[in-house]
mmCIF file of C-alpha atoms in Angstrom:
data_model
loop_
_atom_site.group_PDB
_atom_site.id
_atom_site.type_symbol
_atom_site.label_atom_id
_atom_site.label_comp_id
_atom_site.label_asym_id
_atom_site.label_seq_id
_atom_site.Cartn_x
_atom_site.Cartn_y
_atom_site.Cartn_z
ATOM 1 C CA ASP Z 153 0.000 0.000 0.000
ATOM 2 C CA ARG Z 154 0.998 3.629 -0.469
ATOM 3 C CA ASP Z 155 1.691 4.353 3.237
ATOM 4 C CA ALA Z 156 4.066 1.383 3.464
ATOM 5 C CA ARG Z 157 5.954 2.559 0.357
ATOM 6 C CA VAL Z 158 6.288 6.063 1.818
ATOM 7 C CA ARG Z 159 7.609 4.622 5.116
ATOM 8 C CA ASP Z 160 10.062 2.397 3.238
ATOM 9 C CA ALA Z 161 11.290 5.335 1.135
ATOM 10 C CA GLN Z 162 11.771 7.466 4.276
ATOM 11 C CA ARG Z 163 13.671 4.624 5.997
ATOM 12 C CA VAL Z 164 16.019 4.270 3.013
ATOM 13 C CA ALA Z 165 16.541 8.049 2.849
ATOM 14 C CA ASP Z 166 17.308 8.153 6.584
ATOM 15 C CA GLU Z 167 19.781 5.269 6.318
ATOM 16 C CA LEU Z 168 21.580 6.948 3.408
ATOM 17 C CA GLU Z 169 21.787 10.257 5.278
ATOM 18 C CA ILE Z 170 23.130 8.520 8.402
ATOM 19 C CA ALA Z 171 25.763 6.646 6.354
ATOM 20 C CA SER Z 172 26.758 9.960 4.756
ATOM 21 C CA LEU Z 173 27.089 11.546 8.203
ATOM 22 C CA LEU Z 174 29.455 8.748 9.264
ATOM 23 C CA ALA Z 175 31.519 9.248 6.100
ATOM 24 C CA ARG Z 176 31.828 12.955 6.973
ATOM 25 C CA TYR Z 177 32.903 11.964 10.487
ATOM 26 C CA ALA Z 178 35.749 9.833 9.083
ATOM 27 C CA ARG Z 179 36.818 12.535 6.626
ATOM 28 C CA ALA Z 180 36.740 15.168 9.359
ATOM 29 C CA VAL Z 181 38.990 13.177 11.699
ATOM 30 C CA ASP Z 182 41.465 12.093 9.028
ATOM 31 C CA SER Z 183 41.726 15.557 7.459
ATOM 32 C CA ARG Z 184 41.761 17.234 10.891
ATOM 33 C CA ASP Z 185 38.801 19.401 9.905
ATOM 34 C CA TRP Z 186 37.561 20.078 13.432
ATOM 35 C CA ASP Z 187 34.682 22.337 12.359
ATOM 36 C CA LEU Z 188 33.377 19.509 10.168
ATOM 37 C CA TYR Z 189 33.941 17.073 13.061
ATOM 38 C CA ARG Z 190 31.818 19.161 15.455
ATOM 39 C CA SER Z 191 29.083 19.455 12.797
ATOM 40 C CA VAL Z 192 28.474 15.688 13.008
ATOM 41 C CA PHE Z 193 27.219 16.097 16.589
ATOM 42 C CA THR Z 194 24.551 17.985 18.467
ATOM 43 C CA GLY Z 195 25.978 20.682 20.738
ATOM 44 C CA ASP Z 196 25.101 18.688 23.851
ATOM 45 C CA ALA Z 197 26.415 15.346 22.561
ATOM 46 C CA VAL Z 198 28.567 13.059 24.681
ATOM 47 C CA ILE Z 199 31.523 11.453 22.895
ATOM 48 C CA ASP Z 200 33.210 8.494 24.589
ATOM 49 C CA TYR Z 201 36.482 7.095 23.248
ATOM 50 C CA SER Z 202 37.414 5.565 26.620
ATOM 51 C CA SER Z 203 37.784 2.029 25.254
ATOM 52 C CA ALA Z 204 41.080 3.137 23.655
ATOM 53 C CA THR Z 205 41.965 6.544 25.138
ATOM 54 C CA PRO Z 206 41.049 8.700 28.146
ATOM 55 C CA ILE Z 207 38.957 10.961 25.891
ATOM 56 C CA VAL Z 208 35.331 11.563 26.938
ATOM 57 C CA GLY Z 209 33.384 14.806 26.727
ATOM 58 C CA SER Z 210 31.359 17.288 24.714
ATOM 59 C CA PRO Z 211 32.102 17.910 21.038
ATOM 60 C CA GLN Z 212 34.197 20.971 21.904
ATOM 61 C CA GLU Z 213 36.106 19.223 24.717
ATOM 62 C CA VAL Z 214 36.804 16.187 22.540
ATOM 63 C CA THR Z 215 37.806 18.373 19.586
ATOM 64 C CA ASP Z 216 40.404 20.103 21.761
ATOM 65 C CA MET Z 217 41.804 16.737 22.902
ATOM 66 C CA LEU Z 218 41.788 15.267 19.386
ATOM 67 C CA ARG Z 219 43.469 18.339 17.935
ATOM 68 C CA ASP Z 220 46.352 17.863 20.373
ATOM 69 C CA GLY Z 221 46.473 14.071 19.962
ATOM 70 C CA PHE Z 222 46.299 14.039 16.177
ATOM 71 C CA ALA Z 223 49.189 16.496 16.013
ATOM 72 C CA MET Z 224 51.278 13.411 16.953
ATOM 73 C CA ILE Z 225 49.722 11.139 14.297
ATOM 74 C CA PRO Z 226 51.197 11.797 10.849
ATOM 75 C CA MET Z 227 48.597 9.618 9.072
ATOM 76 C CA SER Z 228 45.247 7.998 9.781
ATOM 77 C CA MET Z 229 42.505 6.731 7.506
ATOM 78 C CA HIS Z 230 39.214 5.613 9.038
ATOM 79 C CA TYR Z 231 37.057 3.130 7.168
ATOM 80 C CA ILE Z 232 33.480 2.957 8.466
ATOM 81 C CA THR Z 233 31.487 -0.004 7.173
ATOM 82 C CA ASN Z 234 28.520 -2.255 7.920
ATOM 83 C CA VAL Z 235 26.385 0.682 9.036
ATOM 84 C CA GLU Z 236 23.282 -0.714 10.730
ATOM 85 C CA VAL Z 237 20.315 1.266 11.927
ATOM 86 C CA VAL Z 238 19.603 -1.083 14.804
ATOM 87 C CA GLU Z 239 16.506 0.706 15.985
ATOM 88 C CA SER Z 240 14.605 3.647 14.580
ATOM 89 C CA GLU Z 241 11.532 5.489 15.700
ATOM 90 C CA GLY Z 242 10.473 8.815 14.260
ATOM 91 C CA ASP Z 243 13.308 11.276 14.670
ATOM 92 C CA THR Z 244 15.696 9.036 16.635
ATOM 93 C CA ALA Z 245 17.881 6.112 15.649
ATOM 94 C CA THR Z 246 20.365 3.769 17.277
ATOM 95 C CA VAL Z 247 23.234 3.062 14.901
ATOM 96 C CA ARG Z 248 26.117 0.586 15.015
ATOM 97 C CA ALA Z 249 28.969 0.685 12.493
ATOM 98 C CA MET Z 250 32.291 -1.115 12.190
ATOM 99 C CA PHE Z 251 35.500 0.852 11.924
ATOM 100 C CA TYR Z 252 38.973 -0.053 10.726
ATOM 101 C CA ASN Z 253 41.691 2.525 11.194
ATOM 102 C CA PRO Z 254 45.236 2.193 9.879
ATOM 103 C CA MET Z 255 47.508 4.940 11.181
ATOM 104 C CA GLN Z 256 51.107 5.963 11.559
ATOM 105 C CA LEU Z 257 51.932 6.927 15.127
ATOM 106 C CA ALA Z 258 54.707 9.420 15.801
ATOM 107 C CA GLY Z 259 58.035 7.812 16.647
ATOM 108 C CA MET Z 260 56.991 4.320 15.553
ATOM 109 C CA ALA Z 261 58.570 2.649 12.533
ATOM 110 C CA GLU Z 262 55.694 0.275 11.742
ATOM 111 C CA PRO Z 263 52.094 1.319 11.046
ATOM 112 C CA SER Z 264 49.393 0.616 13.625
ATOM 113 C CA THR Z 265 45.805 -0.483 13.075
ATOM 114 C CA CYS Z 266 42.755 -0.718 15.270
ATOM 115 C CA GLY Z 267 39.150 -1.672 14.815
ATOM 116 C CA GLY Z 268 35.826 -2.129 16.484
ATOM 117 C CA TYR Z 269 32.401 -0.559 16.567
ATOM 118 C CA TYR Z 270 30.983 2.929 16.775
ATOM 119 C CA HIS Z 271 27.682 3.095 18.667
ATOM 120 C CA HIS Z 272 25.660 6.239 17.947
ATOM 121 C CA GLU Z 273 22.401 7.595 19.240
ATOM 122 C CA MET Z 274 21.179 9.791 16.395
ATOM 123 C CA ILE Z 275 18.533 12.457 16.224
ATOM 124 C CA ARG Z 276 16.976 14.196 13.238
ATOM 125 C CA THR Z 277 17.490 17.961 13.510
ATOM 126 C CA THR Z 278 16.523 20.840 11.238
ATOM 127 C CA ASP Z 279 20.013 20.404 9.717
ATOM 128 C CA GLY Z 280 19.580 16.660 9.179
ATOM 129 C CA TRP Z 281 20.689 13.672 11.243
ATOM 130 C CA ARG Z 282 23.248 14.330 13.985
ATOM 131 C CA SER Z 283 24.846 12.179 16.659
ATOM 132 C CA ARG Z 284 23.903 13.031 20.214
ATOM 133 C CA SER Z 285 25.987 10.189 21.626
ATOM 134 C CA LEU Z 286 28.995 8.294 20.301
ATOM 135 C CA ARG Z 287 30.630 5.430 22.147
ATOM 136 C CA GLU Z 288 33.630 3.822 20.529
ATOM 137 C CA GLU Z 289 34.079 0.115 21.248
ATOM 138 C CA ASN Z 290 37.705 -0.586 20.340
ATOM 139 C CA LEU Z 291 38.030 -4.366 19.972
ATOM 140 C CA TRP Z 292 41.636 -4.715 18.860
ATOM 141 C CA PHE Z 293 44.820 -2.692 18.351
ATOM 142 C CA VAL Z 294 47.883 -3.907 16.457
ATOM 143 C CA ASN Z 295 51.141 -2.159 17.317
ATOM 144 C CA PRO Z 296 49.604 0.130 19.972
ATOM 145 C CA PRO Z 297 51.387 3.225 21.253
ATOM 146 C CA LYS Z 298 54.040 2.579 23.869
ATOM 147 C CA GLY Z 299 53.502 3.690 27.426
#
């Protein structure tokens, strides 16, 4: 029926917009575009990278910490795949996506890689979908930083 087709079309559009938001997140981090990074999140979002680093906070607090930390990382390239909208209702969505991140850490001869899941709580805003909560679940790290 027509209502079901409209709902299906909206679901597909939402999933594409959310996947695009995650692609912008990866590009923002890897290019060190901190304005773009903050634009992925609502102003009151909570970002939690504590599974791999001591970084937890608001978009501005995390941006400040990442800016300092990424100054020591000559290269990184996030791949975000297997984006799943686990649950969706109206203007909110729970999203899980895999990440794979090769990087070159300062002072280390060999490249490092890590991977795991990003868990987002998303909300539709007047500017499109935004993350109001990100929790990184780092599952593995090859050649981690010393110390």
